[in-house]
GROMACS .gro file of C-alpha atoms in nm:
model
  357
    1MET     CA    1 -13.251   0.141  -1.334
    2GLY     CA    2 -13.052   0.298  -1.562
    3LEU     CA    3 -12.781   0.086  -1.583
    4THR     CA    4 -12.740   0.027  -1.916
    5PHE     CA    5 -12.460  -0.118  -2.261
    6ASP     CA    6 -12.281  -0.340  -2.532
    7HIS     CA    7 -11.954  -0.487  -2.405
    8HIS     CA    8 -11.798  -0.614  -2.655
    9THR     CA    9 -11.474  -0.912  -2.462
   10LEU     CA   10 -11.225  -1.008  -2.666
   11GLY     CA   11 -11.042  -1.392  -2.678
   12GLN     CA   12 -10.786  -1.425  -2.611
   13ARG     CA   13 -10.550  -1.685  -2.452
   14VAL     CA   14 -10.285  -1.572  -2.218
   15LEU     CA   15  -9.975  -1.772  -2.100
   16PHE     CA   16  -9.767  -1.562  -1.762
   17GLY     CA   17  -9.525  -1.648  -1.620
   18THR     CA   18  -9.102  -1.611  -1.558
   19GLY     CA   19  -8.852  -1.710  -1.707
   20ALA     CA   20  -9.151  -1.954  -1.916
   21ALA     CA   21  -9.049  -1.744  -2.248
   22VAL     CA   22  -8.958  -2.000  -2.433
   23ASP     CA   23  -9.164  -2.285  -2.333
   24ASN     CA   24  -9.500  -2.119  -2.293
   25THR     CA   25  -9.435  -2.014  -2.677
   26ALA     CA   26  -9.345  -2.364  -2.765
   27ALA     CA   27  -9.671  -2.481  -2.571
   28ALA     CA   28  -9.814  -2.192  -2.830
   29VAL     CA   29  -9.743  -2.301  -3.179
   30ALA     CA   30  -9.787  -2.667  -3.045
   31ALA     CA   31 -10.176  -2.600  -2.987
   32LEU     CA   32 -10.197  -2.430  -3.278
   33GLY     CA   33 -10.106  -2.662  -3.434
   34SER     CA   34  -9.869  -2.490  -3.669
   35ARG     CA   35  -9.566  -2.662  -3.841
   36ARG     CA   36  -9.480  -2.385  -4.054
   37VAL     CA   37  -9.406  -2.055  -3.811
   38LEU     CA   38  -9.341  -1.632  -3.942
   39LEU     CA   39  -9.083  -1.531  -3.647
   40ILE     CA   40  -9.089  -1.200  -3.600
   41ALA     CA   41  -8.822  -1.055  -3.363
   42ASP     CA   42  -8.705  -0.746  -3.239
   43PRO     CA   43  -8.297  -0.722  -3.281
   44PHE     CA   44  -8.242  -0.703  -2.923
   45VAL     CA   45  -8.439  -1.024  -2.872
   46ALA     CA   46  -8.210  -1.236  -3.169
   47ASP     CA   47  -8.101  -1.507  -2.879
   48LEU     CA   48  -8.513  -1.559  -2.630
   49ALA     CA   49  -8.642  -1.547  -3.125
   50ASP     CA   50  -8.309  -1.798  -3.134
   51ALA     CA   51  -8.457  -2.015  -2.854
   52VAL     CA   52  -8.695  -2.018  -3.004
   53ALA     CA   53  -8.646  -2.125  -3.334
   54ALA     CA   54  -8.470  -2.378  -3.180
   55ARG     CA   55  -8.796  -2.491  -3.062
   56THR     CA   56  -9.062  -2.398  -3.321
   57PRO     CA   57  -9.085  -2.462  -3.728
   58VAL     CA   58  -8.957  -2.200  -3.813
   59VAL     CA   59  -8.935  -2.205  -4.116
   60ALA     CA   60  -8.851  -1.749  -4.255
   61ARG     CA   61  -8.782  -1.515  -3.971
   62ILE     CA   62  -8.736  -1.115  -4.018
   63ARG     CA   63  -8.488  -0.924  -3.774
   64ASP     CA   64  -8.603  -0.558  -3.962
   65VAL     CA   65  -8.853  -0.419  -3.723
   66VAL     CA   66  -8.915  -0.003  -3.742
   67ALA     CA   67  -9.157   0.182  -3.571
   68HIS     CA   68  -9.511   0.204  -3.720
   69VAL     CA   69  -9.512   0.019  -3.934
   70PRO     CA   70  -9.439   0.108  -4.299
   71ILE     CA   71  -9.632   0.025  -4.560
   72GLU     CA   72  -9.338  -0.097  -4.747
   73ARG     CA   73  -9.153  -0.293  -4.505
   74ALA     CA   74  -9.537  -0.487  -4.470
   75ARG     CA   75  -9.581  -0.611  -4.795
   76THR     CA   76  -9.293  -0.791  -4.781
   77ALA     CA   77  -9.331  -0.897  -4.461
   78VAL     CA   78  -9.727  -1.015  -4.560
   79ALA     CA   79  -9.483  -1.155  -4.919
   80VAL     CA   80  -9.265  -1.348  -4.762
   81ALA     CA   81  -9.563  -1.501  -4.446
   82ARG     CA   82  -9.739  -1.599  -4.848
   83ASP     CA   83  -9.400  -1.705  -5.026
   84ASN     CA   84  -9.296  -1.953  -4.730
   85GLU     CA   85  -9.631  -2.041  -4.678
   86VAL     CA   86  -9.695  -2.017  -4.323
   87ASP     CA   87  -9.956  -2.094  -4.076
   88ALA     CA   88  -9.859  -1.894  -3.783
   89VAL     CA   89  -9.648  -1.559  -3.678
   90VAL     CA   90  -9.483  -1.558  -3.365
   91THR     CA   91  -9.403  -1.196  -3.297
   92ILE     CA   92  -9.113  -1.137  -3.000
   93GLY     CA   93  -9.052  -0.787  -2.929
   94GLY     CA   94  -9.215  -0.420  -2.854
   95GLY     CA   95  -9.501  -0.306  -3.001
   96SER     CA   96  -9.302  -0.256  -3.334
   97SER     CA   97  -9.280  -0.581  -3.390
   98THR     CA   98  -9.670  -0.667  -3.274
   99GLY     CA   99  -9.794  -0.421  -3.530
  100LEU     CA  100  -9.626  -0.612  -3.778
  101ALA     CA  101  -9.684  -0.922  -3.731
  102LYS     CA  102 -10.093  -0.792  -3.732
  103ILE     CA  103 -10.080  -0.650  -4.080
  104VAL     CA  104  -9.982  -1.030  -4.168
  105ALA     CA  105 -10.263  -1.134  -4.051
  106ARG     CA  106 -10.485  -0.881  -4.161
  107ASP     CA  107 -10.417  -0.983  -4.532
  108THR     CA  108 -10.358  -1.365  -4.453
  109GLY     CA  109 -10.630  -1.523  -4.115
  110LEU     CA  110 -10.256  -1.649  -3.998
  111PRO     CA  111 -10.282  -1.640  -3.637
  112ILE     CA  112 -10.075  -1.426  -3.396
  113VAL     CA  113  -9.835  -1.561  -3.109
  114ALA     CA  114  -9.704  -1.258  -2.897
  115ILE     CA  115  -9.438  -1.265  -2.661
  116PRO     CA  116  -9.393  -0.880  -2.589
  117THR     CA  117  -9.085  -0.725  -2.424
  118THR     CA  118  -9.251  -0.470  -2.333
  119PHE     CA  119  -9.492  -0.265  -2.144
  120ALA     CA  120  -9.714  -0.140  -2.502
  121GLY     CA  121 -10.016  -0.369  -2.507
  122SER     CA  122 -10.047  -0.414  -2.821
  123GLU     CA  123 -10.042  -0.809  -2.772
  124ALA     CA  124 -10.405  -0.710  -2.656
  125THR     CA  125 -10.590  -0.585  -2.926
  126ASP     CA  126 -10.730  -0.602  -3.230
  127VAL     CA  127 -10.578  -0.308  -3.390
  128TRP     CA  128 -10.351  -0.243  -3.708
  129GLY     CA  129 -10.181   0.044  -3.788
  130MET     CA  130  -9.928   0.121  -4.042
  131THR     CA  131  -9.746   0.455  -4.163
  132GLU     CA  132  -9.762   0.547  -4.607
  133ALA     CA  133  -9.633   0.880  -4.680
  134HIS     CA  134  -9.540   0.989  -4.355
  135ARG     CA  135  -9.954   0.955  -4.242
  136LYS     CA  136 -10.089   0.644  -3.977
  137THR     CA  137 -10.399   0.443  -4.013
  138THR     CA  138 -10.554   0.265  -3.757
  139GLY     CA  139 -10.821   0.011  -3.836
  140VAL     CA  140 -10.919  -0.243  -3.643
  141ASP     CA  141 -10.992  -0.634  -3.739
  142PRO     CA  142 -10.999  -0.945  -3.566
  143ASN     CA  143 -10.827  -1.135  -3.769
  144VAL     CA  144 -10.474  -0.922  -3.580
  145LEU     CA  145 -10.602  -0.965  -3.249
  146PRO     CA  146 -10.331  -1.204  -3.091
  147LYS     CA  147 -10.441  -1.585  -3.038
  148ILE     CA  148 -10.219  -1.603  -2.738
  149VAL     CA  149 -10.012  -1.410  -2.526
  150VAL     CA  150  -9.681  -1.529  -2.383
  151TYR     CA  151  -9.609  -1.280  -2.033
  152ASP     CA  152  -9.251  -1.369  -1.935
  153ALA     CA  153  -9.175  -1.063  -1.639
  154ALA     CA  154  -8.808  -1.134  -1.762
  155LEU     CA  155  -8.742  -1.041  -2.120
  156SER     CA  156  -8.902  -0.656  -2.030
  157THR     CA  157  -8.529  -0.603  -1.822
  158SER     CA  158  -8.380  -0.583  -2.230
  159LEU     CA  159  -8.550  -0.210  -2.147
  160PRO     CA  160  -8.297   0.078  -2.118
  161GLY     CA  161  -8.440   0.206  -1.809
  162ARG     CA  162  -8.561   0.619  -1.972
  163LEU     CA  163  -8.731   0.369  -2.237
  164ALA     CA  164  -8.923   0.102  -1.908
  165VAL     CA  165  -9.084   0.462  -1.864
  166ALA     CA  166  -9.185   0.497  -2.141
  167SER     CA  167  -9.340   0.210  -2.181
  168GLY     CA  168  -9.557   0.245  -1.878
  169LEU     CA  169  -9.656   0.540  -1.917
  170ASN     CA  170  -9.790   0.476  -2.301
  171ALA     CA  171 -10.018   0.166  -2.099
  172VAL     CA  172 -10.163   0.467  -1.886
  173ALA     CA  173 -10.336   0.609  -2.202
  174HIS     CA  174 -10.450   0.254  -2.306
  175ALA     CA  175 -10.619   0.305  -1.937
  176ILE     CA  176 -10.736   0.641  -1.939
  177ASP     CA  177 -10.803   0.695  -2.347
  178GLY     CA  178 -10.992   0.399  -2.190
  179PHE     CA  179 -11.259   0.623  -1.984
  180TRP     CA  180 -11.395   0.858  -2.246
  181ALA     CA  181 -11.311   0.675  -2.637
  182PRO     CA  182 -11.631   0.639  -2.802
  183ARG     CA  183 -11.747   0.202  -2.641
  184ALA     CA  184 -11.605   0.299  -2.335
  185ASP     CA  185 -11.874   0.183  -2.024
  186PRO     CA  186 -11.860   0.023  -1.743
  187ILE     CA  187 -11.662  -0.334  -1.764
  188ASN     CA  188 -11.398  -0.183  -1.898
  189ARG     CA  189 -11.422   0.160  -1.708
  190ALA     CA  190 -11.349  -0.108  -1.438
  191LEU     CA  191 -11.072  -0.307  -1.591
  192GLY     CA  192 -10.879   0.035  -1.711
  193THR     CA  193 -10.893   0.173  -1.318
  194GLU     CA  194 -10.752  -0.151  -1.191
  195GLY     CA  195 -10.493  -0.136  -1.422
  196LEU     CA  196 -10.441   0.188  -1.307
  197ARG     CA  197 -10.402   0.091  -0.950
  198ALA     CA  198 -10.086  -0.162  -1.040
  199LEU     CA  199  -9.967   0.042  -1.316
  200ILE     CA  200  -9.895   0.355  -1.137
  201PRO     CA  201  -9.773   0.235  -0.763
  202GLY     CA  202  -9.571  -0.052  -1.020
  203LEU     CA  203  -9.365   0.275  -1.209
  204ARG     CA  204  -9.222   0.404  -0.835
  205ALA     CA  205  -9.150   0.082  -0.735
  206LEU     CA  206  -8.949   0.015  -1.116
  207HIS     CA  207  -8.769   0.353  -1.100
  208ALA     CA  208  -8.708   0.224  -0.704
  209ASN     CA  209  -8.571  -0.096  -0.854
  210PRO     CA  210  -8.542  -0.214  -1.230
  211ASP     CA  211  -8.462  -0.517  -1.119
  212ASP     CA  212  -8.726  -0.627  -0.880
  213LEU     CA  213  -8.904  -0.920  -1.028
  214ASP     CA  214  -9.259  -0.907  -0.885
  215THR     CA  215  -9.292  -0.574  -1.008
  216ARG     CA  216  -9.235  -0.596  -1.385
  217GLU     CA  217  -9.491  -0.907  -1.373
  218GLN     CA  218  -9.731  -0.648  -1.173
  219LEU     CA  219  -9.614  -0.372  -1.458
  220LEU     CA  220  -9.713  -0.663  -1.714
  221TYR     CA  221 -10.035  -0.761  -1.545
  222GLY     CA  222 -10.162  -0.379  -1.499
  223ALA     CA  223 -10.024  -0.260  -1.945
  224TYR     CA  224 -10.290  -0.648  -1.993
  225LEU     CA  225 -10.563  -0.486  -1.783
  226ALA     CA  226 -10.513  -0.126  -1.980
  227ALA     CA  227 -10.455  -0.270  -2.331
  228VAL     CA  228 -10.811  -0.550  -2.286
  229ALA     CA  229 -10.974  -0.208  -2.161
  230PHE     CA  230 -10.855   0.021  -2.445
  231ALA     CA  231 -10.869  -0.287  -2.652
  232SER     CA  232 -11.269  -0.301  -2.632
  233ALA     CA  233 -11.331   0.092  -2.553
  234GLY     CA  234 -11.199   0.244  -2.863
  235SER     CA  235 -10.921   0.495  -2.970
  236GLY     CA  236 -11.042   0.810  -2.806
  237MET     CA  237 -10.864   1.194  -2.801
  238HIS     CA  238 -10.524   1.089  -2.718
  239HIS     CA  239 -10.448   0.769  -2.913
  240LYS     CA  240 -10.526   1.045  -3.206
  241ILE     CA  241 -10.376   1.263  -3.095
  242CYS     CA  242 -10.063   1.043  -3.109
  243HIS     CA  243 -10.093   0.870  -3.365
  244ALA     CA  244 -10.148   1.103  -3.609
  245LEU     CA  245  -9.771   1.272  -3.456
  246GLY     CA  246  -9.636   0.926  -3.498
  247GLY     CA  247  -9.708   0.879  -3.864
  248ALA     CA  248  -9.592   1.228  -3.945
  249TYR     CA  249  -9.363   1.388  -3.794
  250ASN     CA  250  -9.238   0.949  -3.715
  251LEU     CA  251  -9.209   1.074  -3.317
  252PRO     CA  252  -9.124   0.801  -3.101
  253HIS     CA  253  -9.429   0.577  -3.041
  254ALA     CA  254  -9.401   0.560  -2.591
  255ASP     CA  255  -9.278   0.885  -2.497
  256THR     CA  256  -9.484   1.093  -2.712
  257HIS     CA  257  -9.755   0.922  -2.554
  258ALA     CA  258  -9.582   0.967  -2.242
  259ILE     CA  259  -9.538   1.343  -2.349
  260MET     CA  260  -9.983   1.424  -2.443
  261LEU     CA  261 -10.169   1.198  -2.174
  262GLY     CA  262 -10.164   1.539  -1.905
  263TYR     CA  263 -10.278   1.749  -2.130
  264VAL     CA  264 -10.521   1.568  -2.291
  265ILE     CA  265 -10.582   1.530  -1.939
  266SER     CA  266 -10.624   1.864  -1.852
  267PHE     CA  267 -10.873   1.877  -2.142
  268ASN     CA  268 -11.107   1.599  -2.104
  269GLY     CA  269 -11.126   1.573  -1.710
  270PRO     CA  270 -11.292   1.852  -1.644
  271ALA     CA  271 -11.586   1.792  -1.861
  272ALA     CA  272 -11.568   1.366  -1.782
  273PRO     CA  273 -11.584   1.409  -1.398
  274ASP     CA  274 -11.630   0.985  -1.321
  275ALA     CA  275 -11.342   0.939  -1.544
  276GLN     CA  276 -11.176   1.293  -1.320
  277SER     CA  277 -11.263   1.074  -1.023
  278ARG     CA  278 -11.109   0.732  -1.112
  279ILE     CA  279 -10.759   1.013  -1.248
  280SER     CA  280 -10.752   1.103  -0.920
  281ALA     CA  281 -10.789   0.769  -0.744
  282ALA     CA  282 -10.520   0.669  -0.892
  283PHE     CA  283 -10.332   0.953  -0.810
  284ASP     CA  284 -10.424   0.988  -0.414
  285GLU     CA  285 -10.634   1.211  -0.433
  286LEU     CA  286 -10.396   1.492  -0.669
  287PRO     CA  287 -10.594   1.655  -0.927
  288GLY     CA  288 -10.538   1.353  -1.297
  289ALA     CA  289 -10.346   1.597  -1.483
  290THR     CA  290 -10.134   1.767  -1.211
  291GLY     CA  291 -10.057   1.387  -1.032
  292LEU     CA  292  -9.956   1.253  -1.382
  293PHE     CA  293  -9.674   1.558  -1.426
  294GLN     CA  294  -9.583   1.485  -1.003
  295LEU     CA  295  -9.515   1.120  -1.216
  296ARG     CA  296  -9.302   1.167  -1.503
  297ARG     CA  297  -9.062   1.388  -1.305
  298ASP     CA  298  -9.050   1.098  -1.088
  299LEU     CA  299  -9.002   0.949  -1.280
  300GLY     CA  300  -8.742   1.116  -1.484
  301ALA     CA  301  -8.922   1.126  -1.829
  302VAL     CA  302  -8.897   1.296  -2.164
  303LYS     CA  303  -9.026   1.643  -2.083
  304SER     CA  304  -9.122   1.806  -2.415
  305LEU     CA  305  -9.248   1.735  -2.786
  306ALA     CA  306  -8.940   1.939  -2.886
  307ASP     CA  307  -8.731   1.684  -2.670
  308ILE     CA  308  -8.875   1.448  -2.903
  309GLY     CA  309  -8.785   1.609  -3.228
  310PHE     CA  310  -9.128   1.794  -3.334
  311ALA     CA  311  -9.055   2.159  -3.460
  312GLU     CA  312  -9.289   2.438  -3.313
  313THR     CA  313  -9.366   2.514  -3.613
  314ASP     CA  314  -9.558   2.201  -3.736
  315ILE     CA  315  -9.774   2.329  -3.509
  316PRO     CA  316 -10.068   2.413  -3.696
  317ASP     CA  317  -9.991   2.159  -3.971
  318ALA     CA  318 -10.009   1.897  -3.736
  319ALA     CA  319 -10.426   2.040  -3.581
  320ARG     CA  320 -10.486   2.099  -3.911
  321ILE     CA  321 -10.443   1.679  -3.968
  322ILE     CA  322 -10.572   1.572  -3.591
  323LEU     CA  323 -10.869   1.744  -3.632
  324PRO     CA  324 -11.087   1.534  -3.929
  325SER     CA  325 -11.003   1.195  -3.651
  326ILE     CA  326 -11.105   1.370  -3.347
  327PRO     CA  327 -11.408   1.118  -3.225
  328PRO     CA  328 -11.733   1.330  -3.201
  329SER     CA  329 -11.838   1.154  -2.839
  330ASN     CA  330 -11.492   1.321  -2.694
  331PRO     CA  331 -11.614   1.462  -2.361
  332ARG     CA  332 -11.603   1.780  -2.447
  333PRO     CA  333 -11.556   1.991  -2.834
  334VAL     CA  334 -11.239   2.016  -2.977
  335THR     CA  335 -11.195   2.302  -3.250
  336GLN     CA  336 -10.879   2.382  -3.467
  337ALA     CA  337 -10.690   2.669  -3.182
  338ASP     CA  338 -10.786   2.381  -2.866
  339LEU     CA  339 -10.574   2.137  -3.046
  340GLU     CA  340 -10.281   2.403  -3.139
  341SER     CA  341 -10.283   2.503  -2.771
  342LEU     CA  342 -10.241   2.155  -2.708
  343LEU     CA  343  -9.987   2.061  -2.865
  344HIS     CA  344  -9.840   2.455  -2.789
  345ASP     CA  345  -9.785   2.383  -2.422
  346ALA     CA  346  -9.699   1.991  -2.502
  347TRP     CA  347  -9.340   2.110  -2.754
  348ALA     CA  348  -9.269   2.383  -2.473
  349GLY     CA  349  -9.351   2.052  -2.162
  350VAL     CA  350  -9.532   2.346  -2.045
  351PRO     CA  351  -9.665   2.176  -1.694
  352VAL     CA  352  -9.994   2.155  -1.676
  353LYS     CA  353 -10.175   2.258  -1.337
  354GLN     CA  354 -10.533   2.149  -1.275
  355GLU     CA  355 -10.786   2.225  -1.000
  356GLY     CA  356 -11.047   1.964  -0.868
  357PRO     CA  357 -11.061   1.575  -0.817
   0.00000   0.00000   0.00000
């Protein structure tokens, strides 16, 4: 009788099939009735981009994609879309390619067909991000949610092993941060929980056998569920920290998420028993932060912020940048000192010890 919530599910078509990326993309573009396509693709998927261009009415291409979507690149992409009178955007690659397409869609209203090659999950959210003057701004806009997503597990095989692990841990962060995000509700908690059930054993299986496409399908499934949950729940403390670090210090997106998540779990978990229980269950009843650190160790993930170029001397300024963005609904209050302590531990790679479930 005490259960009340207001849940919003984003509308999106998903075409899922290993080895079917080109066929499904052509079908997606045809379904939109598009006649003039802008193709945005990471350089490392040039062959796939060429194959897609041969099957769809591409009139312009952007090959130069940069992490965190610098505002200058975003403005150029919007101008390319307008100058070529395109009526749809096809994006192939990771979160950076999808992120650039989202700014085009935000400013033009054009539909997006997203073909992800990582487990980033950006393709399933209505969240955009852009960096200007070393500050990353994010927002929510229904125009940026891709209309159609084309998933093909074979495409993720182009990811080097370490990046595949970091990308998968980024997906884990979507599920977990959604447990205590501002709009968390029973439905997106359920989606996030199922996402973790697929992602955590999937990451272990991928580490054991990187060539197993069934495992990669499982990871894509889990990454999608986690991203849908995150899109509904909103950005929690973890994502606010990572977005600020990425924009201000140009840290690699997925690695930053992989490093920070355990520290946020350790900080928030005791004040969020339901979330703590769900996370613990996903790690075979180990305390959540402990389980995540063991997983990172077993997968050979990057260990610390220092390892990816973050300087200890930047900790106070980083904490000041982050603090205003922490949601008031966070399970426990957050101070400047809390953030400095958390960032210092993450900079040093201090193992987290967490008691309880």
